[in-house]
Coordinates of C-alpha atoms in Angstrom, one line a residue:
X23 CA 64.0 40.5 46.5
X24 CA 66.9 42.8 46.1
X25 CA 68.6 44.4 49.2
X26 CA 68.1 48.2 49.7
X27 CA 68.9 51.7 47.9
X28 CA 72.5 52.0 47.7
X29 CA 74.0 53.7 51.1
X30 CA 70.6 53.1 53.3
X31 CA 69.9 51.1 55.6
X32 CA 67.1 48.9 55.3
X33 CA 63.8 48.4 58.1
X34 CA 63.5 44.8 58.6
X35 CA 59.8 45.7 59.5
X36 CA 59.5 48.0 56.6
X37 CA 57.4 46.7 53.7
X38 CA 59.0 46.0 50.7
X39 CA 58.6 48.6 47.4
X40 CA 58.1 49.2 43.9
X41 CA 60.5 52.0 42.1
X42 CA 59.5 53.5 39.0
X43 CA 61.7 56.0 37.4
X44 CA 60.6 58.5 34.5
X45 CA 63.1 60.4 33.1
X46 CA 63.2 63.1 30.5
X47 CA 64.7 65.7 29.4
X48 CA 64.0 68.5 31.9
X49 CA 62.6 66.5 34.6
X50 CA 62.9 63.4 36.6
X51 CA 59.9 61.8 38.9
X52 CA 60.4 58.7 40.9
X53 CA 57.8 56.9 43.3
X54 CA 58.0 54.3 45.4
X55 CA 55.0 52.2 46.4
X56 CA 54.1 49.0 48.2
X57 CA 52.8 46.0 46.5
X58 CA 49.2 47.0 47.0
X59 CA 49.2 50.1 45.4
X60 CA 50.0 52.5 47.9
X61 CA 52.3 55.6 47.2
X62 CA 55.2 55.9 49.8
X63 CA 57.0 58.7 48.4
X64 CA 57.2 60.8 45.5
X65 CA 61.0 63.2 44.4
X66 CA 61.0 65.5 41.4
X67 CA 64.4 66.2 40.1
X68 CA 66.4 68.0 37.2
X69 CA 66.6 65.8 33.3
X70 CA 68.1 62.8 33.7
X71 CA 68.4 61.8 30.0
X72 CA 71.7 60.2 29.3
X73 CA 71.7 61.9 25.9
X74 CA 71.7 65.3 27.5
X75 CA 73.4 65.4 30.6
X76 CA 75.7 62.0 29.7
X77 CA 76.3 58.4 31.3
X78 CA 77.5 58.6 34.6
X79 CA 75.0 62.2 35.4
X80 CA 72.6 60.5 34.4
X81 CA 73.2 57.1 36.8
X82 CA 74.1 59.7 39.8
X83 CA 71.0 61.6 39.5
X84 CA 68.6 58.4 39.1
X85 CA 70.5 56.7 41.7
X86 CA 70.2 59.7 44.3
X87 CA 66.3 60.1 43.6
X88 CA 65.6 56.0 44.0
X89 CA 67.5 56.1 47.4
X90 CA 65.5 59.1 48.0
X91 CA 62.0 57.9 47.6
X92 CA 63.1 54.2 49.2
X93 CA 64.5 55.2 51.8
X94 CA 64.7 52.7 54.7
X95 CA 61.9 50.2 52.6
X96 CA 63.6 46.8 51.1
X97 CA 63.2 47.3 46.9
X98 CA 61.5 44.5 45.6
X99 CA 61.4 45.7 42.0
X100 CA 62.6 48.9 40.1
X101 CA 61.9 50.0 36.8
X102 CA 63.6 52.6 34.9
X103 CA 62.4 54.6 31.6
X104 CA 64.2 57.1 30.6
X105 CA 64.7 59.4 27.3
X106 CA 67.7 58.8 25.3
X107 CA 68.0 55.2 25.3
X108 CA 67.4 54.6 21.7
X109 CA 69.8 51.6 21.0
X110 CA 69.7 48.2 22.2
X111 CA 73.7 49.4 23.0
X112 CA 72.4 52.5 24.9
X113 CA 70.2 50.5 27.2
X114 CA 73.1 47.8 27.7
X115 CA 75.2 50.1 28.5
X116 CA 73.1 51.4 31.4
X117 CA 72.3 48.7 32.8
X118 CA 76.1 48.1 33.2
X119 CA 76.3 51.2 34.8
X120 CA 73.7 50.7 37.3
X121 CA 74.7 46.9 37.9
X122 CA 76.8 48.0 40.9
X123 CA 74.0 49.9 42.6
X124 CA 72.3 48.0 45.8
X125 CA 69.0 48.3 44.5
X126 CA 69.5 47.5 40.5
X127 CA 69.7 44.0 40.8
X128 CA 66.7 43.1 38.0
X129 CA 65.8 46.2 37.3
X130 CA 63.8 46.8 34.1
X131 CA 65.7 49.2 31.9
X132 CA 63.9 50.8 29.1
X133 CA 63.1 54.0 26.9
X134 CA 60.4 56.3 28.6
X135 CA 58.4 55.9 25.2
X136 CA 57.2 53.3 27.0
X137 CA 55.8 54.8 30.0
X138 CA 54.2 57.2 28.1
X139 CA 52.6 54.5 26.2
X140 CA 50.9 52.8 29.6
X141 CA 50.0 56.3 31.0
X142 CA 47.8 56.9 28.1
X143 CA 46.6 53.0 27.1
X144 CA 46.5 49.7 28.2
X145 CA 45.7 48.6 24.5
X146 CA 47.4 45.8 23.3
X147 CA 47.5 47.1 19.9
X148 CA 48.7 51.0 20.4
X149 CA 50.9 53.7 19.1
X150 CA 52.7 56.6 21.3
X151 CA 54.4 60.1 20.0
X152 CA 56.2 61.9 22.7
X153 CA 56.9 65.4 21.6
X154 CA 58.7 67.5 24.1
X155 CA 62.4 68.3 24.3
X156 CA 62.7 66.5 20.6
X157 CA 60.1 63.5 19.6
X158 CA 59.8 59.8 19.1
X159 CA 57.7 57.4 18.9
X160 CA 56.7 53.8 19.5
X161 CA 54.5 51.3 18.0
X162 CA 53.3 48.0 20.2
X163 CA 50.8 44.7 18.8
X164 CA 49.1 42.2 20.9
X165 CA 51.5 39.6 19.6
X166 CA 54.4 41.5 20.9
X167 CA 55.6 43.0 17.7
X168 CA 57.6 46.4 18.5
X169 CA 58.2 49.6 16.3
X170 CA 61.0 51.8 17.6
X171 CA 62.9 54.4 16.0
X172 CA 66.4 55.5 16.5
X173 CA 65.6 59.2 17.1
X174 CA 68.7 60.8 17.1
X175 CA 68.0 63.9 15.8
X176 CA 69.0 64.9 12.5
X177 CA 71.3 62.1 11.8
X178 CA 67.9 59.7 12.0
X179 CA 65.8 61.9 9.9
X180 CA 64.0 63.5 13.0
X181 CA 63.0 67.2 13.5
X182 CA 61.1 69.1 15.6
X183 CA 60.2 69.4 19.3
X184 CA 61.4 72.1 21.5
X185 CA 65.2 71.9 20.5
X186 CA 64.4 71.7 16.6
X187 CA 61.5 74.5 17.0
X188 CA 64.1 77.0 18.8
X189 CA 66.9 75.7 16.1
X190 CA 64.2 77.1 13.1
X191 CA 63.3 80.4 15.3
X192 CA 67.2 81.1 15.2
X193 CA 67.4 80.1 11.5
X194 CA 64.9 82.1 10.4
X195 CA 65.7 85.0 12.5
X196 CA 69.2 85.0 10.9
X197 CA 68.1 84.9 7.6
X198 CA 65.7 87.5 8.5
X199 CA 67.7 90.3 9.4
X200 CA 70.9 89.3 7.2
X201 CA 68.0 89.8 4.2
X202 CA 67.5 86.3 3.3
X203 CA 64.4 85.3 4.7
X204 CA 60.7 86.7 5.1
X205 CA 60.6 89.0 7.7
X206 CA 58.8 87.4 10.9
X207 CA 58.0 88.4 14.7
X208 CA 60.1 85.6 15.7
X209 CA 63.2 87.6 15.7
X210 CA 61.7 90.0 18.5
X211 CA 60.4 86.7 20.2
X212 CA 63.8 85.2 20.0
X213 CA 65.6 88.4 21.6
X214 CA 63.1 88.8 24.7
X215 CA 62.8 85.4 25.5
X216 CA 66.6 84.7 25.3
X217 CA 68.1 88.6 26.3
X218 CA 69.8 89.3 23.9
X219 CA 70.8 92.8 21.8
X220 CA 71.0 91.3 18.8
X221 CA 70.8 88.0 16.6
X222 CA 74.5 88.3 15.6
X223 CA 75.7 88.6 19.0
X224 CA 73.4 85.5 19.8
X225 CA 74.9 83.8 17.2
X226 CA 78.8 85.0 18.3
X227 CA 77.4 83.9 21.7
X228 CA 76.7 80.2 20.6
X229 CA 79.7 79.7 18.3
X230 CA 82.3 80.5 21.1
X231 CA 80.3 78.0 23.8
X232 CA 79.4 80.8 25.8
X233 CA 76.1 80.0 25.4
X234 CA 74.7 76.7 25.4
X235 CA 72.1 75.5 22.7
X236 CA 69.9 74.1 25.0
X237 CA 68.6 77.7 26.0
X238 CA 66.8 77.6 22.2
X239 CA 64.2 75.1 23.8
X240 CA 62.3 78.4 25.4
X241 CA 61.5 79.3 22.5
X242 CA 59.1 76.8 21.7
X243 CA 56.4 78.2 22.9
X244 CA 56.9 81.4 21.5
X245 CA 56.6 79.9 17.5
X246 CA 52.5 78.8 18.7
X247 CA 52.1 82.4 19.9
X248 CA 53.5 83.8 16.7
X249 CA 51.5 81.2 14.7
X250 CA 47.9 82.4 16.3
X251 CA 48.8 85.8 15.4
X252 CA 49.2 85.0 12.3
X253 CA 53.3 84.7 11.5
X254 CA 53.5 83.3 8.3
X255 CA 56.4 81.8 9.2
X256 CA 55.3 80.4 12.6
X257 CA 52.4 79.2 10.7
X258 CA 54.7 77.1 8.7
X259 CA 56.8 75.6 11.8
X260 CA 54.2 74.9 13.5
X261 CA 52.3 73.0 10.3
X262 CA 55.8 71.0 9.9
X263 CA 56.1 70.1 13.4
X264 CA 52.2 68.9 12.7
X265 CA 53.4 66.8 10.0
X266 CA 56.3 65.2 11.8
X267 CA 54.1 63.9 14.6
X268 CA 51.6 62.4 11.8
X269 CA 54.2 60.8 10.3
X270 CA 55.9 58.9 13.2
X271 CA 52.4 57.6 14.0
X272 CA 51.9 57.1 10.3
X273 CA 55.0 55.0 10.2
X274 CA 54.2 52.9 12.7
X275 CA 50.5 52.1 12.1
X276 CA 52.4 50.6 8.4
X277 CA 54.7 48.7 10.1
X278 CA 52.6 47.1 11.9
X279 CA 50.2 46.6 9.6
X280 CA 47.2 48.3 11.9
X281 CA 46.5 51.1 9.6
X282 CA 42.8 49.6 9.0
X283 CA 42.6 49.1 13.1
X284 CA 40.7 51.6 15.9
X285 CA 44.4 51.9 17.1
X286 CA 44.6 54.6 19.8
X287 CA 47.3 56.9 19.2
X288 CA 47.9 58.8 22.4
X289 CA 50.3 61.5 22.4
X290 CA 52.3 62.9 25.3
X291 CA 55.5 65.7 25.8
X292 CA 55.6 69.2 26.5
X293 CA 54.9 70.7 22.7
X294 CA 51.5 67.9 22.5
X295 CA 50.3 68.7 25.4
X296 CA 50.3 72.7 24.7
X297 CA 46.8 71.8 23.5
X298 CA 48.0 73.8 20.3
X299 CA 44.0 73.7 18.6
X300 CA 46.3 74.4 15.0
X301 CA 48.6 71.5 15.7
X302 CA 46.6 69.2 17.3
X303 CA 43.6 69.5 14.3
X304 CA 46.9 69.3 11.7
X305 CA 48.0 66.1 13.3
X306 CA 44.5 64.6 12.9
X307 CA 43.9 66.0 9.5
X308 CA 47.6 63.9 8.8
X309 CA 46.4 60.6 10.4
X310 CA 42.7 60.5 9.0
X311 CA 44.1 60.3 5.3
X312 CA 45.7 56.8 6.3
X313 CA 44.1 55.7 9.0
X314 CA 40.5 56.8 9.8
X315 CA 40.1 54.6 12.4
X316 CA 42.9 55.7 14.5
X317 CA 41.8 57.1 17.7
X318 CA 43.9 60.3 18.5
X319 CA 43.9 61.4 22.2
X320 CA 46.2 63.1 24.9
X321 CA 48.3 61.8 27.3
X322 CA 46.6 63.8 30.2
X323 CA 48.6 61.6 33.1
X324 CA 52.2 61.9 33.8
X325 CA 54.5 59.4 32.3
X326 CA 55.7 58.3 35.6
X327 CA 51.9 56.7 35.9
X328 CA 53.0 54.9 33.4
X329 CA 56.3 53.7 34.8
X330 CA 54.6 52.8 37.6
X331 CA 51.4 50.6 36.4
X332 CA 55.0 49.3 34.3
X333 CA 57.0 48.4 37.5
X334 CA 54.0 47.2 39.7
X335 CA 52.8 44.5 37.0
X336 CA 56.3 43.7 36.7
X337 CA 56.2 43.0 40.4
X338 CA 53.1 40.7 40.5
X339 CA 50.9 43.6 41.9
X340 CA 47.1 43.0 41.2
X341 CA 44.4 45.4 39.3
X342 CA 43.5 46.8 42.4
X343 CA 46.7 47.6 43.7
X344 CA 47.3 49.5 39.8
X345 CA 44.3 51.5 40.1
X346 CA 44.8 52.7 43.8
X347 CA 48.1 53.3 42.3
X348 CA 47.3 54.8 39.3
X349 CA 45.5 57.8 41.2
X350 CA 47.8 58.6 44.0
X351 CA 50.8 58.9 41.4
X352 CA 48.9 60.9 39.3
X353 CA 47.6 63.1 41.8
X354 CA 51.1 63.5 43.2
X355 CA 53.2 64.0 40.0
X356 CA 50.5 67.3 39.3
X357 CA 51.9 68.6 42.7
X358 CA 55.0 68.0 42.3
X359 CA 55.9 71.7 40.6
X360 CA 59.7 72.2 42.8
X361 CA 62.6 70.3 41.3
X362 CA 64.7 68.4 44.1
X363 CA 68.2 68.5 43.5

Protein backbone atom coordinates (compact mmCIF):
# COMPACT_ATOMS: atom_id res chain seq x y z
CA UNK A 1 0.00 0.00 0.00
CA UNK A 2 1.30 3.40 -0.73
CA UNK A 3 1.30 6.15 1.95
CA UNK A 4 -1.16 9.05 1.50
CA UNK A 5 -1.92 12.06 -1.07
CA UNK A 6 0.96 14.28 -1.07
CA UNK A 7 0.62 17.07 1.88
CA UNK A 8 -2.34 15.05 3.90
CA UNK A 9 -2.37 13.44 6.57
CA UNK A 10 -3.57 10.09 6.59
CA UNK A 11 -6.60 8.34 9.09
CA UNK A 12 -5.15 5.29 10.48
CA UNK A 13 -8.91 4.21 10.79
CA UNK A 14 -9.70 5.41 7.37
CA UNK A 15 -10.20 2.72 4.76
CA UNK A 16 -7.82 2.50 2.24
CA UNK A 17 -8.85 3.85 -1.66
CA UNK A 18 -8.78 3.52 -5.27
CA UNK A 19 -7.88 6.78 -7.48
CA UNK A 20 -8.77 6.96 -10.91
CA UNK A 21 -7.85 9.93 -12.91
CA UNK A 22 -9.48 10.85 -16.47
CA UNK A 23 -8.01 13.61 -18.06
CA UNK A 24 -8.77 15.46 -21.28
CA UNK A 25 -8.56 18.14 -22.88
CA UNK A 26 -11.17 20.49 -21.27
CA UNK A 27 -11.90 18.57 -18.30
CA UNK A 28 -10.48 16.54 -15.48
CA UNK A 29 -12.60 13.98 -13.12
CA UNK A 30 -11.03 12.04 -10.38
CA UNK A 31 -12.86 9.54 -7.86
CA UNK A 32 -11.80 7.88 -5.18
CA UNK A 33 -13.47 4.64 -3.92
CA UNK A 34 -12.98 1.86 -1.37
CA UNK A 35 -12.18 -1.55 -2.40
CA UNK A 36 -15.81 -2.67 -2.49
CA UNK A 37 -17.03 -0.30 -4.83
CA UNK A 38 -18.16 2.50 -2.93
CA UNK A 39 -17.57 6.17 -4.22
CA UNK A 40 -15.86 8.47 -1.55
CA UNK A 41 -15.48 11.45 -3.44
CA UNK A 42 -15.83 12.83 -6.74
CA UNK A 43 -13.57 16.68 -8.09
CA UNK A 44 -14.14 18.09 -11.59
CA UNK A 45 -11.37 20.23 -12.76
CA UNK A 46 -10.05 22.30 -15.80
CA UNK A 47 -7.93 19.91 -19.00
CA UNK A 48 -5.20 18.39 -17.72
CA UNK A 49 -3.65 17.04 -20.93
CA UNK A 50 0.00 17.42 -20.97
CA UNK A 51 -0.10 18.18 -24.66
CA UNK A 52 -2.15 21.37 -23.97
CA UNK A 53 -1.47 22.84 -20.87
CA UNK A 54 2.39 21.20 -20.69
CA UNK A 55 4.38 18.80 -18.12
CA UNK A 56 4.60 20.20 -14.96
CA UNK A 57 0.52 21.88 -15.33
CA UNK A 58 -0.45 19.00 -16.09
CA UNK A 59 1.33 16.93 -12.84
CA UNK A 60 0.09 20.06 -10.47
CA UNK A 61 -3.39 19.92 -11.51
CA UNK A 62 -3.70 15.93 -11.36
CA UNK A 63 -1.76 16.01 -8.17
CA UNK A 64 -4.14 18.72 -6.50
CA UNK A 65 -7.42 16.85 -7.66
CA UNK A 66 -6.01 13.19 -6.22
CA UNK A 67 -5.19 14.87 -2.89
CA UNK A 68 -8.53 16.37 -3.18
CA UNK A 69 -10.75 13.45 -3.56
CA UNK A 70 -8.28 11.19 -1.03
CA UNK A 71 -8.19 13.24 1.34
CA UNK A 72 -7.34 11.82 4.82
CA UNK A 73 -8.01 7.88 3.14
CA UNK A 74 -4.57 5.75 2.78
CA UNK A 75 -4.19 5.23 -1.45
CA UNK A 76 -3.91 1.75 -2.08
CA UNK A 77 -3.89 2.09 -5.95
CA UNK A 78 -4.13 5.02 -8.42
CA UNK A 79 -4.56 4.99 -11.98
CA UNK A 80 -4.08 7.73 -14.36
CA UNK A 81 -5.40 8.17 -18.07
CA UNK A 82 -4.87 11.01 -19.58
CA UNK A 83 -4.94 12.62 -23.22
CA UNK A 84 -1.78 13.45 -24.80
CA UNK A 85 0.33 10.62 -23.83
CA UNK A 86 0.88 9.16 -27.19
CA UNK A 87 4.54 7.90 -26.94
CA UNK A 88 5.90 5.27 -24.89
CA UNK A 89 8.52 8.51 -24.06
CA UNK A 90 5.48 10.70 -23.13
CA UNK A 91 4.20 8.26 -20.56
CA UNK A 92 7.90 7.69 -19.19
CA UNK A 93 8.27 10.94 -18.82
CA UNK A 94 5.26 11.29 -16.54
CA UNK A 95 5.66 8.89 -14.58
CA UNK A 96 9.03 10.53 -13.66
CA UNK A 97 7.28 13.51 -12.91
CA UNK A 98 4.84 12.04 -10.59
CA UNK A 99 7.52 9.59 -9.00
CA UNK A 100 8.09 12.11 -6.20
CA UNK A 101 4.39 12.49 -5.33
CA UNK A 102 3.26 10.49 -1.88
CA UNK A 103 0.63 8.78 -3.49
CA UNK A 104 2.31 7.68 -7.13
CA UNK A 105 4.18 5.01 -5.86
CA UNK A 106 2.72 2.17 -8.59
CA UNK A 107 0.56 4.05 -10.20
CA UNK A 108 -0.80 2.97 -13.57
CA UNK A 109 0.06 5.61 -16.11
CA UNK A 110 -1.66 5.39 -19.43
CA UNK A 111 -3.45 7.23 -22.38
CA UNK A 112 -7.25 7.97 -21.62
CA UNK A 113 -8.06 5.95 -24.92
CA UNK A 114 -8.07 3.49 -22.63
CA UNK A 115 -10.67 4.52 -20.27
CA UNK A 116 -12.81 5.28 -22.85
CA UNK A 117 -12.39 1.87 -24.15
CA UNK A 118 -13.63 0.14 -20.56
CA UNK A 119 -16.50 2.76 -20.18
CA UNK A 120 -17.98 1.58 -23.35
CA UNK A 121 -16.81 -2.45 -23.41
CA UNK A 122 -15.46 -5.05 -21.47
CA UNK A 123 -14.77 -7.00 -24.90
CA UNK A 124 -11.64 -8.64 -25.16
CA UNK A 125 -11.55 -8.12 -28.75
CA UNK A 126 -12.65 -4.10 -29.13
CA UNK A 127 -11.85 -0.94 -30.87
CA UNK A 128 -12.28 2.78 -29.37
CA UNK A 129 -12.44 6.40 -31.35
CA UNK A 130 -12.42 9.28 -29.11
CA UNK A 131 -13.30 12.38 -30.94
CA UNK A 132 -13.39 15.48 -28.97
CA UNK A 133 -10.75 18.21 -28.67
CA UNK A 134 -8.79 16.21 -31.70
CA UNK A 135 -9.25 12.21 -32.19
CA UNK A 136 -7.53 8.94 -31.70
CA UNK A 137 -8.09 5.76 -31.49
CA UNK A 138 -7.17 2.29 -30.05
CA UNK A 139 -7.45 -1.17 -31.02
CA UNK A 140 -7.20 -4.19 -28.21
CA UNK A 141 -7.33 -8.48 -28.87
CA UNK A 142 -7.89 -11.09 -26.41
CA UNK A 143 -4.31 -12.07 -26.74
CA UNK A 144 -3.17 -8.75 -25.75
CA UNK A 145 -2.24 -7.40 -29.14
CA UNK A 146 -2.49 -3.44 -29.04
CA UNK A 147 -3.10 -0.82 -31.91
CA UNK A 148 -2.16 2.75 -31.01
CA UNK A 149 -1.53 5.62 -33.00
CA UNK A 150 0.73 8.55 -32.51
CA UNK A 151 -1.94 11.19 -32.94
CA UNK A 152 -0.19 14.19 -33.14
CA UNK A 153 -2.12 16.18 -35.24
CA UNK A 154 -1.03 16.93 -38.51
CA UNK A 155 2.44 15.79 -38.31
CA UNK A 156 0.79 12.03 -37.84
CA UNK A 157 -1.66 12.29 -40.61
CA UNK A 158 -4.64 13.15 -38.17
CA UNK A 159 -7.48 15.76 -38.75
CA UNK A 160 -10.47 16.65 -37.32
CA UNK A 161 -12.08 17.06 -33.89
CA UNK A 162 -12.96 20.23 -32.42
CA UNK A 163 -9.47 21.98 -33.01
CA UNK A 164 -9.26 20.77 -36.73
CA UNK A 165 -13.11 21.58 -37.34
CA UNK A 166 -12.58 25.35 -36.03
CA UNK A 167 -9.07 25.30 -38.10
CA UNK A 168 -11.32 24.49 -41.50
CA UNK A 169 -14.27 27.05 -40.33
CA UNK A 170 -11.35 29.76 -40.25
CA UNK A 171 -9.87 28.44 -43.57
CA UNK A 172 -12.73 28.54 -45.38
CA UNK A 173 -13.98 31.69 -44.06
CA UNK A 174 -10.75 33.27 -45.21
CA UNK A 175 -10.95 32.09 -48.48
CA UNK A 176 -14.43 33.10 -48.47
CA UNK A 177 -14.38 36.61 -48.16
CA UNK A 178 -10.74 37.11 -49.80
CA UNK A 179 -12.78 35.49 -53.07
CA UNK A 180 -11.17 32.16 -53.07
CA UNK A 181 -13.61 29.85 -51.73
CA UNK A 182 -17.45 29.15 -52.06
CA UNK A 183 -19.30 31.36 -50.10
CA UNK A 184 -20.62 29.64 -46.77
CA UNK A 185 -22.64 30.70 -43.49
CA UNK A 186 -19.60 29.68 -41.61
CA UNK A 187 -18.08 33.01 -41.77
CA UNK A 188 -21.11 34.67 -39.83
CA UNK A 189 -20.92 31.59 -37.53
CA UNK A 190 -17.28 32.11 -36.97
CA UNK A 191 -17.77 36.00 -36.17
CA UNK A 192 -20.66 35.53 -33.45
CA UNK A 193 -19.37 32.72 -31.85
CA UNK A 194 -15.78 34.13 -31.51
CA UNK A 195 -16.72 38.36 -31.47
CA UNK A 196 -15.16 39.45 -33.84
CA UNK A 197 -15.69 42.42 -36.62
CA UNK A 198 -14.10 40.87 -39.17
CA UNK A 199 -12.14 37.70 -40.36
CA UNK A 200 -8.94 39.74 -41.14
CA UNK A 201 -8.86 41.18 -37.85
CA UNK A 202 -9.32 37.55 -36.46
CA UNK A 203 -6.69 36.46 -38.40
CA UNK A 204 -4.32 39.80 -37.28
CA UNK A 205 -5.59 38.76 -33.82
CA UNK A 206 -4.10 35.11 -34.00
CA UNK A 207 -0.86 35.87 -35.87
CA UNK A 208 0.31 38.52 -33.11
CA UNK A 209 -0.62 35.79 -30.03
CA UNK A 210 -3.22 37.96 -28.89
CA UNK A 211 -5.50 35.49 -29.39
CA UNK A 212 -4.95 31.93 -28.68
CA UNK A 213 -5.97 29.11 -31.24
CA UNK A 214 -7.60 27.13 -28.77
CA UNK A 215 -10.73 29.51 -28.91
CA UNK A 216 -11.38 27.92 -32.66
CA UNK A 217 -12.62 24.73 -30.73
CA UNK A 218 -16.19 26.64 -30.16
CA UNK A 219 -16.73 26.43 -33.30
CA UNK A 220 -17.29 22.99 -33.63
CA UNK A 221 -20.57 22.86 -33.09
CA UNK A 222 -21.46 25.45 -35.15
CA UNK A 223 -20.08 23.42 -38.64
CA UNK A 224 -23.19 20.55 -37.62
CA UNK A 225 -25.67 23.46 -37.39
CA UNK A 226 -24.51 24.82 -40.70
CA UNK A 227 -24.44 21.27 -42.12
CA UNK A 228 -28.37 20.51 -41.19
CA UNK A 229 -29.13 23.65 -42.88
CA UNK A 230 -27.77 22.73 -45.65
CA UNK A 231 -23.99 24.51 -46.00
CA UNK A 232 -22.49 22.98 -48.70
CA UNK A 233 -19.40 23.46 -47.20
CA UNK A 234 -20.40 22.34 -43.61
CA UNK A 235 -21.83 19.40 -45.45
CA UNK A 236 -18.43 18.59 -46.65
CA UNK A 237 -16.49 19.00 -43.05
CA UNK A 238 -18.72 17.29 -41.50
CA UNK A 239 -18.66 14.14 -44.24
CA UNK A 240 -14.65 14.34 -43.79
CA UNK A 241 -14.65 14.43 -40.18
CA UNK A 242 -17.18 11.14 -40.89
CA UNK A 243 -14.52 9.66 -42.82
CA UNK A 244 -11.67 10.15 -40.42
CA UNK A 245 -13.42 8.44 -37.60
CA UNK A 246 -14.19 5.30 -40.10
CA UNK A 247 -10.92 5.19 -40.95
CA UNK A 248 -9.04 5.03 -37.53
CA UNK A 249 -11.57 2.18 -36.69
CA UNK A 250 -10.93 0.92 -40.19
CA UNK A 251 -7.23 0.81 -39.45
CA UNK A 252 -7.33 -0.94 -36.58
CA UNK A 253 -9.91 -3.61 -37.26
CA UNK A 254 -6.78 -4.53 -40.28
CA UNK A 255 -4.32 -4.51 -37.92
CA UNK A 256 -5.57 -6.69 -36.01
CA UNK A 257 -6.89 -8.81 -38.27
CA UNK A 258 -10.72 -8.56 -36.74
CA UNK A 259 -12.26 -7.07 -39.78
CA UNK A 260 -14.46 -10.44 -40.31
CA UNK A 261 -15.18 -10.22 -36.22
CA UNK A 262 -18.62 -8.80 -34.37
CA UNK A 263 -15.98 -6.28 -32.95
CA UNK A 264 -17.73 -3.51 -31.01
CA UNK A 265 -16.52 -0.21 -31.93
CA UNK A 266 -17.66 2.22 -29.34
CA UNK A 267 -17.01 5.76 -29.83
CA UNK A 268 -16.65 8.39 -27.22
CA UNK A 269 -15.55 12.61 -27.13
CA UNK A 270 -17.37 15.65 -27.34
CA UNK A 271 -17.90 15.84 -31.44
CA UNK A 272 -19.28 11.64 -31.24
CA UNK A 273 -21.31 12.10 -28.79
CA UNK A 274 -23.24 15.30 -30.42
CA UNK A 275 -25.45 12.49 -31.70
CA UNK A 276 -24.75 14.25 -35.17
CA UNK A 277 -27.69 11.71 -37.14
CA UNK A 278 -25.31 12.87 -40.55
CA UNK A 279 -22.15 11.86 -38.94
CA UNK A 280 -22.93 9.14 -37.03
CA UNK A 281 -25.03 7.29 -40.22
CA UNK A 282 -21.60 8.46 -42.44
CA UNK A 283 -19.41 6.70 -39.95
CA UNK A 284 -21.50 3.50 -40.23
CA UNK A 285 -21.92 3.74 -43.90
CA UNK A 286 -17.64 3.92 -43.75
CA UNK A 287 -17.28 0.79 -41.41
CA UNK A 288 -20.04 -1.50 -43.13
CA UNK A 289 -17.96 -1.58 -46.44
CA UNK A 290 -15.10 -3.41 -44.43
CA UNK A 291 -16.47 -4.70 -41.76
CA UNK A 292 -20.16 -5.67 -41.55
CA UNK A 293 -19.99 -7.21 -38.58
CA UNK A 294 -18.61 -4.45 -36.59
CA UNK A 295 -20.91 -3.38 -33.94
CA UNK A 296 -20.97 0.56 -33.74
CA UNK A 297 -22.25 2.13 -30.51
CA UNK A 298 -21.82 5.19 -28.14
CA UNK A 299 -19.91 5.67 -25.28
CA UNK A 300 -22.92 6.93 -23.16
CA UNK A 301 -20.73 6.69 -19.65
CA UNK A 302 -18.09 9.00 -18.78
CA UNK A 303 -14.54 7.99 -19.39
CA UNK A 304 -13.66 8.30 -15.75
CA UNK A 305 -16.08 4.96 -15.40
CA UNK A 306 -13.78 3.64 -17.28
CA UNK A 307 -10.64 4.68 -15.37
CA UNK A 308 -12.22 3.49 -12.58
CA UNK A 309 -13.50 -0.26 -13.42
CA UNK A 310 -9.42 0.19 -14.82
CA UNK A 311 -7.98 1.12 -11.26
CA UNK A 312 -10.32 -1.11 -9.09
CA UNK A 313 -9.39 -4.40 -11.19
CA UNK A 314 -5.99 -3.20 -10.91
CA UNK A 315 -6.54 -3.27 -7.19
CA UNK A 316 -7.95 -6.75 -6.81
CA UNK A 317 -11.57 -5.35 -6.40
CA UNK A 318 -14.27 -8.01 -7.22
CA UNK A 319 -17.30 -7.88 -9.88
CA UNK A 320 -19.50 -6.68 -7.40
CA UNK A 321 -17.50 -4.02 -6.02
CA UNK A 322 -17.07 -2.83 -10.20
CA UNK A 323 -20.77 -2.75 -10.67
CA UNK A 324 -21.62 -0.87 -7.40
CA UNK A 325 -18.91 1.22 -8.71
CA UNK A 326 -19.74 1.45 -12.07
CA UNK A 327 -23.13 3.23 -11.13
CA UNK A 328 -22.20 5.70 -8.44
CA UNK A 329 -19.33 7.03 -10.80
CA UNK A 330 -21.45 7.36 -13.54
CA UNK A 331 -24.21 8.84 -11.73
CA UNK A 332 -21.72 11.34 -10.22
CA UNK A 333 -19.62 12.38 -13.21
CA UNK A 334 -23.37 13.46 -15.02
CA UNK A 335 -23.56 15.86 -11.95
CA UNK A 336 -20.61 17.00 -11.92
CA UNK A 337 -21.41 20.23 -14.46
CA UNK A 338 -18.94 23.09 -12.08
CA UNK A 339 -15.20 22.82 -12.80
CA UNK A 340 -13.05 22.91 -9.40
CA UNK A 341 -10.13 24.77 -9.71
Amino acid sequence: MTGGAAGVAEDATAPPVVVAVDGGGSKTDAVALTLDGDLVAHRRGPGSSPHFEGLGASVAQVDGLVRQVAGEHPVAHTGLYLSGLDLPVEIEQYAGAIAGLGWAAGAVVENDLYALLRAGTDSPDAVAVVCGTGVNAIGVRADGAVVRFPALGPLSGDWGGGSGLGEAVLWHAARAVDGRGPDTTLVDELLRGLGVASVPELIEELHFGRRDSSELTALAPAVFDAARAGDAVAIALVDRQADEIAAFARASLTRLGLLERPVPVVLGGGIAQSGDERLLGRVRERLAEVAPLARLSIVDSAPIVGAALLSLVAAGAGEAALERARTAVAIAAAEATVLVP
